[in-house]
Coordinates of C-alpha atoms and ligand atoms in Angstrom, one line a residue:
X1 CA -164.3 -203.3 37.9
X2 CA -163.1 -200.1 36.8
X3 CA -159.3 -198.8 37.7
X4 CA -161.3 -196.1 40.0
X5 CA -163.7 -198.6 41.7
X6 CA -160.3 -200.7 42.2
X7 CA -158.4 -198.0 43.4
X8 CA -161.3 -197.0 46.2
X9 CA -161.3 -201.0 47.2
X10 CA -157.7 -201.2 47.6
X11 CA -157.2 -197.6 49.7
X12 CA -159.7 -199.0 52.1
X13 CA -158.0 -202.0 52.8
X14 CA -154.9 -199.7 53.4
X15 CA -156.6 -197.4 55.2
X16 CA -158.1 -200.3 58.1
X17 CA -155.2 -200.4 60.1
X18 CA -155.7 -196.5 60.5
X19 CA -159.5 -196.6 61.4
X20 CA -160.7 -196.6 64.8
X21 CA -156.5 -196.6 66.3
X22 CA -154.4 -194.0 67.3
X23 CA -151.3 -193.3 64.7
X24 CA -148.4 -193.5 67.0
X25 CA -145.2 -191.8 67.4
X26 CA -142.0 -193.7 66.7
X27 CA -139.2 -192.9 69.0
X28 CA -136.6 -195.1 69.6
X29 CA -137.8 -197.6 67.1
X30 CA -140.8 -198.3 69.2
X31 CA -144.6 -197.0 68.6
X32 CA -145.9 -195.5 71.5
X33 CA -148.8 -192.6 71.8
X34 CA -147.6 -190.3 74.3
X35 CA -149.4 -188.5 76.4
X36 CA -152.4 -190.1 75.3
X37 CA -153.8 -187.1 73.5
X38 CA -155.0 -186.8 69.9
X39 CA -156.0 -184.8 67.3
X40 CA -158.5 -186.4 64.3
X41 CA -157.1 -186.2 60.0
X42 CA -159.2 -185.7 57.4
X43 CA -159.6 -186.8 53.9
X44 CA -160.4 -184.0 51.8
X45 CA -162.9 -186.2 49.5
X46 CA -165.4 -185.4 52.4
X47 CA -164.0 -184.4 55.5
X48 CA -165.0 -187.7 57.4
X49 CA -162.5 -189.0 59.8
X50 CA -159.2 -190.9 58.6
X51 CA -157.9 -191.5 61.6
X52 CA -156.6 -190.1 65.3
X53 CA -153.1 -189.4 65.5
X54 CA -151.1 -189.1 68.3
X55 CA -150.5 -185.5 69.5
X56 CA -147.0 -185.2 70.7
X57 CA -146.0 -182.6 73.0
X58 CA -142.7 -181.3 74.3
X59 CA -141.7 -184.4 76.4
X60 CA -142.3 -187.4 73.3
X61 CA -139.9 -184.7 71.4
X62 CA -137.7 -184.6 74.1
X63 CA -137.5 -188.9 74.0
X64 CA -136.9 -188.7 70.5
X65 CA -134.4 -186.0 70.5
X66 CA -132.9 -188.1 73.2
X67 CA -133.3 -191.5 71.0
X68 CA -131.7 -189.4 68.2
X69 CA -128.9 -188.4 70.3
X70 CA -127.9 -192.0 71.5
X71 CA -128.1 -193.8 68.0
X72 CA -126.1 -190.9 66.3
X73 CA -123.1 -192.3 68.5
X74 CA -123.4 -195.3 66.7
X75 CA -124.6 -194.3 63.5
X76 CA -122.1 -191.5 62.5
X77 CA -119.5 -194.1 62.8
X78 CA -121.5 -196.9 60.4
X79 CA -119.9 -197.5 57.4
X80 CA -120.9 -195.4 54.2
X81 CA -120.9 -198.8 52.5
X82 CA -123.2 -199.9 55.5
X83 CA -125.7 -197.1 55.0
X84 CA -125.9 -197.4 51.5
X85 CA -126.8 -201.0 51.6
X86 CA -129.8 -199.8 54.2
X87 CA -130.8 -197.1 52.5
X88 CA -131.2 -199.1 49.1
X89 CA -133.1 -201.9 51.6
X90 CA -135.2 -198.4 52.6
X91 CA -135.8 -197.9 48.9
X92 CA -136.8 -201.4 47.9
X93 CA -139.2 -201.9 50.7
X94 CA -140.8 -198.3 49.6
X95 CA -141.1 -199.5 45.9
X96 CA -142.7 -203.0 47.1
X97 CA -145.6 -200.5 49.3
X98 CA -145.6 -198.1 46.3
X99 CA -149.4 -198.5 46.0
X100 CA -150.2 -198.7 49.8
X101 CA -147.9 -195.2 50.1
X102 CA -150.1 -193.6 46.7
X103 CA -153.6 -194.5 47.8
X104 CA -152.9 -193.4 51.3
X105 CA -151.6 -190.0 50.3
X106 CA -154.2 -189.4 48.0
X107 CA -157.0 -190.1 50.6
X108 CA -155.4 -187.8 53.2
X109 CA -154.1 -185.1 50.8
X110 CA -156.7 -184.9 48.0
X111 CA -153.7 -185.4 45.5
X112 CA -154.8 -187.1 42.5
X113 CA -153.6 -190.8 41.6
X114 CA -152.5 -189.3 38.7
X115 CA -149.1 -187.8 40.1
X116 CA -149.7 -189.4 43.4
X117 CA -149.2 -193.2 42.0
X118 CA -145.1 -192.1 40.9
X119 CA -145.5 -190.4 44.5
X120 CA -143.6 -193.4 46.3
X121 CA -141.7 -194.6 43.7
X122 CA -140.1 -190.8 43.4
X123 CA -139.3 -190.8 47.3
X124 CA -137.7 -194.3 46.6
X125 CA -135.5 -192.4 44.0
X126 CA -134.2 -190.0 46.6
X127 CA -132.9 -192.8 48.9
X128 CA -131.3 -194.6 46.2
X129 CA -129.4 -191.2 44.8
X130 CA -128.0 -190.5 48.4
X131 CA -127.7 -194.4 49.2
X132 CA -125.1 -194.0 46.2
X133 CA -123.6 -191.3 48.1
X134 CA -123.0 -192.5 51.4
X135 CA -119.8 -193.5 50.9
X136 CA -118.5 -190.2 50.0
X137 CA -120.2 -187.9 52.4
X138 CA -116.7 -187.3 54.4
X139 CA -114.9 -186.3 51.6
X140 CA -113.0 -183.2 51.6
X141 CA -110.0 -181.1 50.0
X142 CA -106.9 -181.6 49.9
X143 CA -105.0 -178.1 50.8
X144 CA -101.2 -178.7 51.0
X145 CA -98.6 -175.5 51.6
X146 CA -94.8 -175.7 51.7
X147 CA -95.1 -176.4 55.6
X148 CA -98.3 -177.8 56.2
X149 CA -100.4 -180.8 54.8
X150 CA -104.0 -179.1 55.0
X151 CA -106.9 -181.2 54.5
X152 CA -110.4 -181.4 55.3
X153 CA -113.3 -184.0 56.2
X154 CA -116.9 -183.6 56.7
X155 CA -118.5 -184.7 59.6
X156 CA -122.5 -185.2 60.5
X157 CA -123.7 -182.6 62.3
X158 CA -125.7 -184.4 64.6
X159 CA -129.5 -185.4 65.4
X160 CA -131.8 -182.8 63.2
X161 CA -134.8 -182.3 63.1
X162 CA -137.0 -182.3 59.9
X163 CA -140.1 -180.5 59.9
X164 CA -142.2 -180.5 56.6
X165 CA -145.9 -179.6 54.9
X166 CA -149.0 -181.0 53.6
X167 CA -149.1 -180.9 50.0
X168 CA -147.3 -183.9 48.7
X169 CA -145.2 -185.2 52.4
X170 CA -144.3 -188.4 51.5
X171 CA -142.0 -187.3 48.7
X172 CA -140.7 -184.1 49.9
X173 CA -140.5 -185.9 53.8
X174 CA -137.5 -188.5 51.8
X175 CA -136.2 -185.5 49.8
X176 CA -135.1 -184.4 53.0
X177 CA -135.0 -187.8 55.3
X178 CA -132.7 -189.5 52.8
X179 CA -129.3 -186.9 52.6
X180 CA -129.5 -186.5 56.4
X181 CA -129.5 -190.2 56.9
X182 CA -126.6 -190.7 54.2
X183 CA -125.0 -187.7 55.6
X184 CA -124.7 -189.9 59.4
X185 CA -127.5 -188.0 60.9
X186 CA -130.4 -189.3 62.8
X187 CA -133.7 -187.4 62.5
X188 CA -136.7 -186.3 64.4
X189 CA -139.6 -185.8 61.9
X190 CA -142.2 -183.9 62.5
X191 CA -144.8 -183.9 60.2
X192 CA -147.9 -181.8 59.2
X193 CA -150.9 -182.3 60.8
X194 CA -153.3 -182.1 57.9
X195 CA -151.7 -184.9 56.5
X196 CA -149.5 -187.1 58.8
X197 CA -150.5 -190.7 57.4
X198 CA -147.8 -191.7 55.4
X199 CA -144.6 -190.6 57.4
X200 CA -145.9 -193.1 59.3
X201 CA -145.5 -195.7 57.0
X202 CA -142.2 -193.9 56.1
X203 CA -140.9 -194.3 59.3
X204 CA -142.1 -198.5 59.9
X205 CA -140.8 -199.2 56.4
X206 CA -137.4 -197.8 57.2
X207 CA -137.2 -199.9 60.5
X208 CA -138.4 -203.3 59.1
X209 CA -135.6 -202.7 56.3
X210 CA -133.1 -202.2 59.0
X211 CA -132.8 -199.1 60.4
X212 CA -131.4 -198.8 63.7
X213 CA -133.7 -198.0 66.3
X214 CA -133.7 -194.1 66.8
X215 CA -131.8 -193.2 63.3
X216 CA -135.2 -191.9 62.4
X217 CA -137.8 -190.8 64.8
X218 CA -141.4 -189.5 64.4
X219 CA -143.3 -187.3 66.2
X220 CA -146.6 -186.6 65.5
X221 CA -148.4 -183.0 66.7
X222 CA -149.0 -179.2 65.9
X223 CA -146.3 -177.0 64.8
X224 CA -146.6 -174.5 67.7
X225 CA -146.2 -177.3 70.5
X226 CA -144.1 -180.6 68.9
X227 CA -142.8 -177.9 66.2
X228 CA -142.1 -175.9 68.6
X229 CA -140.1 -177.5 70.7
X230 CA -138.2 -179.5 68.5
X231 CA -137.0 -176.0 66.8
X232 CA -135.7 -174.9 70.5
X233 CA -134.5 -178.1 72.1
X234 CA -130.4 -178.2 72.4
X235 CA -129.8 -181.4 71.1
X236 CA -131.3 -181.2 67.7
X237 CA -128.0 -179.1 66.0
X238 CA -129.8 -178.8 62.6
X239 CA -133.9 -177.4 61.2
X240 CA -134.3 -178.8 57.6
X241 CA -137.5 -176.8 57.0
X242 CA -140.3 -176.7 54.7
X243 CA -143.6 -174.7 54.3
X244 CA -145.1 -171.4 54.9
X245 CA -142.8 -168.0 54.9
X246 CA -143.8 -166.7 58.3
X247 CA -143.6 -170.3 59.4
X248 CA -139.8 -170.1 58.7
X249 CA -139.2 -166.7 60.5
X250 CA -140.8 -168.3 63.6
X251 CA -138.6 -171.0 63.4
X252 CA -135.5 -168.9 62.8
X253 CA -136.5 -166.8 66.4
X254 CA -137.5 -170.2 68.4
X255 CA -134.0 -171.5 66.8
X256 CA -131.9 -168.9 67.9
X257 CA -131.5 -169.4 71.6
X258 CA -129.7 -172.7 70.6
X259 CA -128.0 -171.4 67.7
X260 CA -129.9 -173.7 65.1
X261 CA -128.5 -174.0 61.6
X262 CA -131.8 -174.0 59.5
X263 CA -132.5 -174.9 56.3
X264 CA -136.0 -173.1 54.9
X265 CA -137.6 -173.9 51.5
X266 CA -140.8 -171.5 51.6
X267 CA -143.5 -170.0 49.8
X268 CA -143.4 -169.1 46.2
X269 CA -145.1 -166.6 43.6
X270 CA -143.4 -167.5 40.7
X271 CA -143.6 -166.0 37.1
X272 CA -143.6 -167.8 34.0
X273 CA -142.7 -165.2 30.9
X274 CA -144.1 -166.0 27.7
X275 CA -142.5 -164.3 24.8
X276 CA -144.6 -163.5 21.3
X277 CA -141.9 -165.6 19.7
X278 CA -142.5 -168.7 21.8
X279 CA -143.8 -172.0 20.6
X280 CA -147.1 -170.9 22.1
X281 CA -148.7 -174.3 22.3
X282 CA -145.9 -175.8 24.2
X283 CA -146.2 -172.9 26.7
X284 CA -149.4 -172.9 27.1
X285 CA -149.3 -176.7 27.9
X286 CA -146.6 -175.9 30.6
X287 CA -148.5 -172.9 32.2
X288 CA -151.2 -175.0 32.7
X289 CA -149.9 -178.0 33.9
X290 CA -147.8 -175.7 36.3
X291 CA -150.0 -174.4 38.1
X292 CA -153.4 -176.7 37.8
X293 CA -151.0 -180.4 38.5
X294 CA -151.0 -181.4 42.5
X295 CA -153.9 -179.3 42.9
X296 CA -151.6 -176.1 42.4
X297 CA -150.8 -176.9 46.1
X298 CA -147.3 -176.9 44.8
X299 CA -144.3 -174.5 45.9
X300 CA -142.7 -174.4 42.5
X301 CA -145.9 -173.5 40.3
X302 CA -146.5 -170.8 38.0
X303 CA -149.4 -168.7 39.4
X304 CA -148.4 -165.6 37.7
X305 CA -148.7 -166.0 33.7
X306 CA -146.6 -163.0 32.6
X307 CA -147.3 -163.0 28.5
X308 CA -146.1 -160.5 26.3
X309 CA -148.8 -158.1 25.1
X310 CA -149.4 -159.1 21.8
X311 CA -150.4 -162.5 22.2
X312 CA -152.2 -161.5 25.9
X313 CA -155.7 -161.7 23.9
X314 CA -155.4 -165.1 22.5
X315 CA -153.3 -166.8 24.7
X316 CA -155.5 -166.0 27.7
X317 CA -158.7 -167.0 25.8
X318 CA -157.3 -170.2 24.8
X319 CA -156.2 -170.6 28.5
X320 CA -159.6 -170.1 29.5
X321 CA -161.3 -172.6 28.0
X322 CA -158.7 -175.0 28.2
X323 CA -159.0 -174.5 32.1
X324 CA -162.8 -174.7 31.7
X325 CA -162.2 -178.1 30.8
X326 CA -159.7 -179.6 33.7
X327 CA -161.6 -182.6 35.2
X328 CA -162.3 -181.7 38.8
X329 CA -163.0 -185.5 40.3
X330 CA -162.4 -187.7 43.6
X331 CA -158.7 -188.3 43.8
X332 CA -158.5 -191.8 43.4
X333 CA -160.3 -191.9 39.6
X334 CA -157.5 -192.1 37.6
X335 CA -159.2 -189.1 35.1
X336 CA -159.2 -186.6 37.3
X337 CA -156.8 -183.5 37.1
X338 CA -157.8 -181.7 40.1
X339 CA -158.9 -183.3 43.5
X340 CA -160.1 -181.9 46.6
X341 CA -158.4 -179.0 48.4
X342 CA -157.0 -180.2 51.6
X343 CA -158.8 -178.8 54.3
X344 CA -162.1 -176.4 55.2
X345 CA -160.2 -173.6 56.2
X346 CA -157.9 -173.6 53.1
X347 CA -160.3 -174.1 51.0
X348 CA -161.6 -170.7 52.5
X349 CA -158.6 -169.2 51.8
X350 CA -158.6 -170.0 48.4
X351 CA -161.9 -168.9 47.5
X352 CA -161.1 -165.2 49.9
X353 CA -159.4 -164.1 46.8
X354 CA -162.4 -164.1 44.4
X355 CA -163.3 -161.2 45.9
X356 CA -160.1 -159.2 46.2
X357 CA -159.7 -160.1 42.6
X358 CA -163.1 -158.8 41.0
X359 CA -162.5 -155.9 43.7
X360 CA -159.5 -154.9 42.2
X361 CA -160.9 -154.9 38.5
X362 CA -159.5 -158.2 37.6
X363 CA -161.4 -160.8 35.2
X364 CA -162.1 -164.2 36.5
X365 CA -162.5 -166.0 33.3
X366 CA -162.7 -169.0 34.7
X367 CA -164.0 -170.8 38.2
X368 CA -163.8 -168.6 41.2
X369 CA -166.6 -170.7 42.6
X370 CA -166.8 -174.4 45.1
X371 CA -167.6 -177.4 42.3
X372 CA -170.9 -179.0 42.9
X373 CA -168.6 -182.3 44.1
X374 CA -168.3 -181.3 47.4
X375 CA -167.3 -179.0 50.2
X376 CA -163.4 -179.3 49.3
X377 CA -163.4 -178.9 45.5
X378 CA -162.6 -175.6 43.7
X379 CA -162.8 -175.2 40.2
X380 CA -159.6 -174.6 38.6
X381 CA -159.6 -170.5 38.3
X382 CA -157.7 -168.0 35.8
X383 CA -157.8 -164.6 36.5
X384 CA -157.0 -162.4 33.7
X385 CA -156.4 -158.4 33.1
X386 CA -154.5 -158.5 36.2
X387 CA -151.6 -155.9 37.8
X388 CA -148.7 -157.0 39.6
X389 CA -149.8 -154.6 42.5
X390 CA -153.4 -156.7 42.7
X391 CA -153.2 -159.4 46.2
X392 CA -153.4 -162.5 43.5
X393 CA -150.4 -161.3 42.2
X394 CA -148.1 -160.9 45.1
X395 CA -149.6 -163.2 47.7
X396 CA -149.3 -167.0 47.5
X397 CA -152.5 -168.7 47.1
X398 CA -151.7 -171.9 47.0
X399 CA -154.5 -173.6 45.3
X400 CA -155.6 -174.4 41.4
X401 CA -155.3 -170.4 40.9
X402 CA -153.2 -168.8 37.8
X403 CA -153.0 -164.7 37.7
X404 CA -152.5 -163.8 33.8
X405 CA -150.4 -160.2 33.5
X406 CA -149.5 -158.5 30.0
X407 CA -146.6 -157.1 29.5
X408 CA -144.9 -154.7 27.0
X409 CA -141.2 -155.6 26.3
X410 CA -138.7 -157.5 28.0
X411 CA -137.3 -154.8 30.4
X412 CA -141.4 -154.8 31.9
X413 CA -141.1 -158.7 31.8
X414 CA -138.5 -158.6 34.1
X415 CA -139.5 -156.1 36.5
X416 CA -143.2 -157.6 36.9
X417 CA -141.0 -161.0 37.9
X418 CA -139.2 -159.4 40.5
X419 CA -141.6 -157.0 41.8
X420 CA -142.6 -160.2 44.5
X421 CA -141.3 -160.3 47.8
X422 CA -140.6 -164.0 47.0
X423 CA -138.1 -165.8 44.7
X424 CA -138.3 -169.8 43.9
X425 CA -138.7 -170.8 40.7
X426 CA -139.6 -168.8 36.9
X427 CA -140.0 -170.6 33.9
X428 CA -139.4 -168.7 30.2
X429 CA -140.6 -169.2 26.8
X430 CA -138.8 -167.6 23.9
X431 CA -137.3 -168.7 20.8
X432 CA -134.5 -166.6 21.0
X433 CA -131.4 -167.3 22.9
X434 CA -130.1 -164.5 23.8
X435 CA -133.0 -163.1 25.5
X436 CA -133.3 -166.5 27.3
X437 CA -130.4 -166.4 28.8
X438 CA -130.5 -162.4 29.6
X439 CA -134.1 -163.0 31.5
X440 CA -132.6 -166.3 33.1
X441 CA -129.6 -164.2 34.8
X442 CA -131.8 -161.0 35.9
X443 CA -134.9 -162.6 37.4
X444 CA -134.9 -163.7 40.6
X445 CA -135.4 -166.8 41.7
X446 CA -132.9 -170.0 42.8
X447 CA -134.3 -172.0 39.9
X448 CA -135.1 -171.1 36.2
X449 CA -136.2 -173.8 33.5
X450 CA -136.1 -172.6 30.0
X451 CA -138.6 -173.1 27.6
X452 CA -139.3 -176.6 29.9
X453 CA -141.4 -177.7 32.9
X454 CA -140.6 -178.1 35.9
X455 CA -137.9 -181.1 35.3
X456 CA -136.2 -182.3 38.3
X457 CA -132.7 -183.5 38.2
X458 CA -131.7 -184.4 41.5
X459 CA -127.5 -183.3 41.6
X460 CA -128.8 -180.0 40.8
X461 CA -129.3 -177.2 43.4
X462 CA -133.0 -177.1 44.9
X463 CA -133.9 -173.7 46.2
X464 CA -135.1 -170.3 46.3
X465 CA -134.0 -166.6 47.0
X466 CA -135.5 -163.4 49.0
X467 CA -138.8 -165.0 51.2
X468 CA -138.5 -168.2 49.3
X469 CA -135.8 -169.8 51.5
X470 CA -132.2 -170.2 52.4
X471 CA -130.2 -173.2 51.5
X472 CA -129.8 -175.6 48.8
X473 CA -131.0 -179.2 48.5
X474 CA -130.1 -181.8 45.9
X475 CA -126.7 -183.2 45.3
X476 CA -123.6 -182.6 47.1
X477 CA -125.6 -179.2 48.4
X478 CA -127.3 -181.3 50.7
X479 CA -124.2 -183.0 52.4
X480 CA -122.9 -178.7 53.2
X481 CA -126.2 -178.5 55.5
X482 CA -126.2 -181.7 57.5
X483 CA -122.4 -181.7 57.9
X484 CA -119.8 -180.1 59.5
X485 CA -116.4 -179.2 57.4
X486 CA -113.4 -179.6 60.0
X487 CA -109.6 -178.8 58.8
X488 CA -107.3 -180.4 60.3
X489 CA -103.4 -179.4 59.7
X490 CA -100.6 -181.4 59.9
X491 CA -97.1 -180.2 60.2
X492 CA -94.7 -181.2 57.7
X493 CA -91.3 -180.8 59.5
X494 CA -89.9 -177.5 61.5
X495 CA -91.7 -174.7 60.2
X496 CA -90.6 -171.4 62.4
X497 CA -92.4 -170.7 65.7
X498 CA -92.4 -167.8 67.1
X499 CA -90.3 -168.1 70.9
X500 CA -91.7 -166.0 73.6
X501 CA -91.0 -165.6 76.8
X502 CA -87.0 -166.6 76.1
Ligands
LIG1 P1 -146.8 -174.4 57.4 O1 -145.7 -173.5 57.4 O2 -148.1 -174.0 57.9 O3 -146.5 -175.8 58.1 C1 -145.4 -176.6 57.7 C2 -144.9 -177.4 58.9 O4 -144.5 -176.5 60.0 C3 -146.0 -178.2 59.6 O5 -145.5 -179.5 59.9 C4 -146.4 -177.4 60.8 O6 -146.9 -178.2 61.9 C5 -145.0 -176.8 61.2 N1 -145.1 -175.6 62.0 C6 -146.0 -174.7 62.0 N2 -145.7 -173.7 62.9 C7 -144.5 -174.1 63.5 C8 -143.7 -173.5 64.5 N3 -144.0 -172.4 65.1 N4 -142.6 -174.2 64.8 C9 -142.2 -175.3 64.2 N5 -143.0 -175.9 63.3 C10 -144.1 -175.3 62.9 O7 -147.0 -174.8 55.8 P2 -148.1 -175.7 55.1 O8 -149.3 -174.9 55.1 O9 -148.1 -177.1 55.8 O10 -147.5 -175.9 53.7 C11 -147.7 -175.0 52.7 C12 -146.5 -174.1 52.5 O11 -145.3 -174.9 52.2 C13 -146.6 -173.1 51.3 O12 -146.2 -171.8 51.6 C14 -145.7 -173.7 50.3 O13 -145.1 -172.8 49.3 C15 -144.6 -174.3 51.1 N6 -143.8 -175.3 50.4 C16 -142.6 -175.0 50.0 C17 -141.8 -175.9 49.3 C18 -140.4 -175.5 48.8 O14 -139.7 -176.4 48.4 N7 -140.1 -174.3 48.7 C19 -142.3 -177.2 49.0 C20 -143.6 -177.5 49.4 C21 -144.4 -176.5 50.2

């Protein structure tokens, strides 16, 4: 049997205890479905049924803001040591279901095994880094004067809600699950509805490895009902936030009667510069793998090739028929590069640019069109003799979809970069360090990698500027958004005071 035919075998069996049930909420460690109503996912291979999930409404988010609110008095006062321990029982139960989580994902995302199969065993990662931190959430300073001992300690900030999107959930659902939890949070997840399947299995693999009933809560639903009203209800002190830009200013108004601290990692139309003096090979590897990996559905990729004039010609045929050749395939064959798009109606949105492009006097040089495979696929597309003013320049496509610019010198480089109203990631390829490190200071973005992928360290800072967010993840960063920092002073002996009223 062949790895693929294996792969389709085993993702059934996973995918039974889904078929013909309702995916239930968890609130308050218990499965329940609501209200009763439902709303059907997808896989992407061909649109056929997955499964019916439960469709939570205001009241199952007010039960598990409430379930949140009475195991926060218990957790925030567990040990660091204690929540460490879980957490790394979290993590090990994750890495024995590693396949379970990958197969599932890939049949109701259209993510490829490929980057899928470390999928799992990434989000296992993140609760192991902030299971190791636990301990020292609380830490604070140390701010003595002559008079006072000043010192400060960090305290969870309370239930918070986490509310993420389609493309890859599982791992970006424990990028942010894991902190809040090591923090001394409890969460109410909401997850997207294109793709909900596996925060489910997030959510009964975290109880079975001992998570207090109501540390982490799910509610299934749409954004503009259970999203909704998790953003507005009073209890939930904290919005970690990922997705789409106007998404996040909604959020920011339905926050704002109840003074919501939010946390937004947004869209992205990020520029990777290619210098004439670059080791062009390399680059070319990392522009494509960029933007075509995780079906370009990916918030960091490069979907604006910036390359320096000079090189445009060549560089941009050789992309072409490298990108001619990307293996377009069902997402569990372990060959394919690019799977199926996630839904219809993004698929449409994808394929609305062809137009604008070859309106605008832009080249599509490669795909533009549906692949034979089915009503989800797109071939991988490059569109090249583009302007930065052109809509597949500044808008975010989100799909297997690279705009190629020219530019003349350095000082154009940079302004084509910035000329976006968003600001995530850029990547830079130059042989000389000088410039490298001038371009890496003036562009805009939260996140530069040098002459490198996209290469994830998780202490560093996560996060973009302008449209692209607000807030940091990763590390210590992390720990500033679900905590409070309290100073408490402490008098030393009889400093003066001040007598009124003698
Ligand atoms: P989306 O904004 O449509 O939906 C994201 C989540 O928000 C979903 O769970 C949805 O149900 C919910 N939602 C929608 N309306 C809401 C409302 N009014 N109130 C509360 N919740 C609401 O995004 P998407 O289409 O699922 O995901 C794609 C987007 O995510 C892209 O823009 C991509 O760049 C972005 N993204 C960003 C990062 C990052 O780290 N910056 C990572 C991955 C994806």
């Amino acid at each position: 049997m062949s790895e693929f035919d294996r792969n389709v075998v085993r993702a059934q069996e996973y995918l039974k205890r889904f078929r013909g049930k309702t995916v239930s909420h968890l609130i308050g460690g218990k499965h329940e479905s609501g209200n009763g109503a439902t709303f059907e996912t997808l896989s992407p291979v061909d649109n056929s049924v997955l499964a019916k999930v439960a469709r939570g409404t205001r009241a199952e988010i007010d039960r598990a803001a409430e379930a949140g609110k009475r195991a926060f008095a218990s957790w925030r006062k567990t040990s660091g040591e204690k929540r460490r321990d879980i957490m790394h029982q979290i993590a090990d139960a994750i890495e024995a279901r590693a396949e379970e989580i990958a197969l599932v994902e890939c049949m109701d995302t259209g993510q490829p095994i490929r980057y899928m199969s470390k999928a799992a065993l990434r989000g296992a990662e993140n609760f192991r880094f902030y299971a190791d931190r636990a301990p020292e959430a609380a830490d604070g300073l140390s701010l003595p004067t002559g008079t006072h001992l000043n010192y400060t300690i960090r305290e969870p900030i309370g239930p918070v809600g986490v509310i993420t999107p389609w493309n890859t959930p599982f791992m970006l659902s424990t990028w942010k699950i894991a902190p809040a939890l090591a923090a001394g949070c409890t969460v109410v997840h909401k997850p997207a509805e294109w793709s909900p399947l596996t925060a489910s299995l997030l959510a009964e693999i975290a109880l079975e490895a001992g998570l207090p009933a109501g540390v982490l809560n799910v509610v299934h639903g749409f954004g503009e009902d259970a999203g909704r009203a998790l953003t507005e209800h009073p209890d939930i002190k904290a919005i970690g936030f990922v997705g789409e830009t106007t998404t996040g200013s909604a959020i920011m108004a339905q926050g704002s009667q109840t003074l919501k601290r939010v946390h937004f990692e947004l869209g992205g139309k990020n520029p990777v510069i290619v210098f004439d003096d670059a080791d062009l090979e390399r680059a070319l590897d990392a522009v494509l793998f960029m933007i075509y990996s995780l079906n370009g559905e990916r918030c960091t990729s490069s979907s604006r090739a910036l390359v320096h004039a000079s090189i445009y010609k060549e560089f941009s045929a050789k992309a072409a028929e490298r990108v001619k050749k990307i293996r377009v395939g069902h997402p569990l064959d372990p060959g394919t590069e690019i799977g199926p798009l996630i839904h219809p109606r993004h698929v449409e949105k994808v394929l609305s640019y062809v137009d604008a492009a070859r309106s605008a006097g832009a080249t599509v040089a490669a795909g533009g069109i549906r692949s034979s495979l089915g009503d989800n696929y797109v071939e991988p597309t490059l569109y090249t003799g583009a302007h930065n003013s052109m809509k597949i320049a500044q808008e975010e496509i989100f799909g297997p979809v690279l705009t190629m610019i020219p530019f003349a010198d350095e000082q154009e480089a940079l302004s084509i970069a910035n000329d976006v109203r968003y600001g995530l990631t850029a990547y830079i390829w130059t042989r000389d360090v000088g410039r490298a490190h001038r371009v890496a200071q003036s562009v805009e973005a939260g996140m530069v990698w040098v002459n490198s992928e996209n290469v994830r360290h998780l202490p560093t800072p996560f996060g973009g500027v302008k449209n692209s967010g607000i807030g940091r993840d990763g590390g210590d960063y992390s720990f500033d958004f679900y905590m409070e920092t309290k100073n408490i002073a402490i008098a030393l002996g009889d400093h003066k005071i001040s007598r009124l009223g003698v």
